[in-house]
Amino acid sequence: MIAAVSRYLFFIACFSLPMMPIADTDHPVVHLRPAQVDILSYEQGLMAVSAVPGSGKTFTLTQLASQLIAQGRIKTEEQQEILIVTYLNSSVDTFKARIRKRLLEMGLPPVGFDVRTLHSLGLEVMRQIGGVLDGNDNITVMDEVQSAYYLSQAIEVWINANSIQWQQFIQEDSPQAKARWREVTEQTARSFIRTAKNERFRPQEVAARLAEVDDDGRQYPLIWMLSGIYTQYQTILTRQGVYDFDDLIWLATEQLHRYPDLAAALRHRWPYVLEDEAQDSVPLQEVLLTALTGENGNWVRVGDPNQAITSTFTAAHPRFLMNFIDRPDVVFRPLPNSGRSAPIIFEAANAIVHWVCDHHPVPEVRRYTFRRQNILPTPPGDAQPNPPQVGEGLAIRAYKHREDEELPAVADLAVRYLQKHPEQNAAILVPTHNLGHQLADHLDRLDAPYDNLLRGGVRTREIAAALHAMLALLANPLDNRALVNAHAALVEIGHPAVLPPLAAEADARRFEAILRGVFRPEAFIYPRVAEEMLSALPASAARPEDLTRLEQLAVFLQRVFSLRPLPIDDLVLALSDELFTRAWLATAEPVFPEADLALAYELANVLRRWRDAQPEWRLPELAAQLEDVAKGRKALSLGGSREEGYEPEPGRITLCTQHASKGLEWDAVFLVGVDAVWIPGNLDGYFLGVVDFLGEEDPTAEANAQLLHLMQGDAGIYAERTATESAHIDIISERLRLLYVGITRARRFLHISRSRATRRRGIEQPTEPATVMGVLYRFLQQYKKGG
């Protein structure tokens, strides 16, 4: 039935909706789809556009902004502008270039538009108020690394002052349980503070309300703890004179409410607001843009509720955009035609939407996961016709074992696909970073051409370990253990300074013993004469081949020590060059991929921010922080600068998570690990990656629900469901949307796989198929039969 309906819609789209050229004698022809023509009929007021994947929303917004300018709906002589609010800095550049190009094509000067991220918009509002926050225009907004550091500080301060209250949540008195609860505390506190700020609850307001209803802390013990951490966190930010991202948007909104003249001036400057990626809007963003547009304002919101994939780790939720779409004062326009994918691929995505809306066993998942909208093909004569499928177009595979069969098989399939189609590109999309790191190992063994967009992987820790080992040696050059660790780190990354490698384990142990036995490190690293190096070594321990290796190591360390006077960020940048660039110059071919140097540079920036946050820290303290990264105790979000603006290249595989695939597309996509562990079919299943530290309760979900109930009498959860059940419903919904996003990344070929067994924590465990996999099997069978 689903396939029949979809084919009918395909027929209607192909034969009833021709392309419509819009032109006049002066302007070049722009061919628009009928849905785009409807959107460009907009003149004023509120409009919502629901854009399916690959429907050309950037093109459509560009045309709309250019048309409003060309029609004279803004007064450029009064410096009025169309404001476009988008998500990424790379999107800002894209919109600016496209609008400028379109205006020039229309014979108009490239003025009358302003493109900003939400962060940039908040800063501009505050700048207009004249630095009312601190008496000047210098508003320091922290990044995620700085924010995480100050939050960790706040937690430590609170735990030290309230150790008994903190430990009451731990069910077993062991170092492992305390360490785990410390991690959960940070995760829960981060979500709690984000929720509080998006609902505009100040720390003192939460504390005051708690004192009214629960003065002894028995009713809301978890909220008492998180409220204290929230208070301490804001105290630290105030003392440091900095703001986090939520503070910035909240404060900007307050200024618009507090100063009517400012709001009026900005509405005159930006009489039209066009919002991109509205499905990922958080409450504070809605409040800010509502205040900015005002009553009877001109506000166009473009997004796709079916691609909302950030609700489980941000304050965003697709219901905000869906509620806006359903408002009686909002004009709704769909953007349903997409030329990205072959028909079999987008019809598979449509089948999932209809099944979830009609048949999913969890009522709330049926009601709130998807907006019922079909992806339709592009009309005849479209500039982006749907591509033909490659081979069968859609393949669904069940393997016996994930680690032993599925992962190596998918890596091999992706490599063979590009060998057969070298002019195309491909992606392997994984549900988790851990699974991605395992797949990277298989791609490495195949010597596959691929781009790794994963974060926090083994290579990041290896690079952090190499930098930490060098910094630790610079911090304490007389420590033999630091010397041994520096050599080991160079061996781990395969640096030419320690080549050729010592193949025999006995030789490696012997060389390490020589380094441990150095009793005058300064004479070893900086010998005045050759004989002085020998005098620094253990007597009769070094063989002739060892001396060559030791001299090679000493020359490298001399270059490293020459960098010691530099400031920490310059030091790490220069050290990165020594580790990953100079090595290239000594060989005929690059020793390390450019990504290694990029990661090292990002770590240098992280160290600089740590130093800025703690000016009293010196090299030993900063090296200790980097050691936590190397040993996996501290996670960093690295790789963003490489992902933003990333464009897949022909002949290469992209390895990334389903989340990171949003906004990208490939000729072939391989989705792995689509099982009931990742997409539970009901609320009784196991939820991968979900914390249930408090018995069977999710502390993050419970804390946020208790906060909302405390402050406004409504826990914000589904009727007759607990907070944990409500959180699990949202997880199921988001992972179904992630599957939808993953499917719609593919242009010509889609491969979806799962396994019947997997290995978790060293234990073999069976895995059930995700219920939605059965839907895809049935769809594929019907499609092959012709309907």
mmCIF file of N, CA and C in Angstrom, residues 507 510 514 540-548 550:
data_model
loop_
_atom_site.group_PDB
_atom_site.id
_atom_site.type_symbol
_atom_site.label_atom_id
_atom_site.label_comp_id
_atom_site.label_asym_id
_atom_site.label_seq_id
_atom_site.Cartn_x
_atom_site.Cartn_y
_atom_site.Cartn_z
ATOM 1 N N ASP A 507 64.977 -6.413 22.071
ATOM 2 C CA ASP A 507 65.738 -5.214 21.711
ATOM 3 C C ASP A 507 65.028 -3.953 22.199
ATOM 4 N N ARG A 510 65.585 -3.651 25.900
ATOM 5 C CA ARG A 510 66.960 -3.266 26.192
ATOM 6 C C ARG A 510 67.178 -1.776 25.941
ATOM 7 N N ILE A 514 68.277 1.279 28.560
ATOM 8 C CA ILE A 514 69.354 2.257 28.377
ATOM 9 C C ILE A 514 68.855 3.662 28.715
ATOM 10 N N SER A 540 78.636 -0.021 29.358
ATOM 11 C CA SER A 540 78.629 -1.235 28.527
ATOM 12 C C SER A 540 77.221 -1.699 28.159
ATOM 13 N N ALA A 541 76.228 -0.795 28.203
ATOM 14 C CA ALA A 541 74.847 -1.215 27.914
ATOM 15 C C ALA A 541 74.483 -1.040 26.453
ATOM 16 N N ALA A 542 75.104 -0.073 25.795
ATOM 17 C CA ALA A 542 74.709 0.267 24.425
ATOM 18 C C ALA A 542 75.568 -0.439 23.397
ATOM 19 N N ARG A 543 74.914 -1.011 22.389
ATOM 20 C CA ARG A 543 75.588 -1.614 21.265
ATOM 21 C C ARG A 543 75.833 -0.543 20.199
ATOM 22 N N PRO A 544 76.685 -0.816 19.218
ATOM 23 C CA PRO A 544 76.933 0.181 18.161
ATOM 24 C C PRO A 544 75.656 0.652 17.468
ATOM 25 N N GLU A 545 74.735 -0.299 17.186
ATOM 26 C CA GLU A 545 73.485 0.118 16.530
ATOM 27 C C GLU A 545 72.621 0.978 17.455
ATOM 28 N N ASP A 546 72.761 0.768 18.784
ATOM 29 C CA ASP A 546 72.021 1.598 19.737
ATOM 30 C C ASP A 546 72.538 3.027 19.719
ATOM 31 N N LEU A 547 73.849 3.188 19.552
ATOM 32 C CA LEU A 547 74.431 4.534 19.567
ATOM 33 C C LEU A 547 73.901 5.367 18.406
ATOM 34 N N THR A 548 73.775 4.742 17.248
ATOM 35 C CA THR A 548 73.209 5.460 16.099
ATOM 36 C C THR A 548 71.787 5.916 16.402
ATOM 37 N N LEU A 550 70.468 6.375 19.381
ATOM 38 C CA LEU A 550 70.496 7.376 20.452
ATOM 39 C C LEU A 550 70.883 8.746 19.908
#
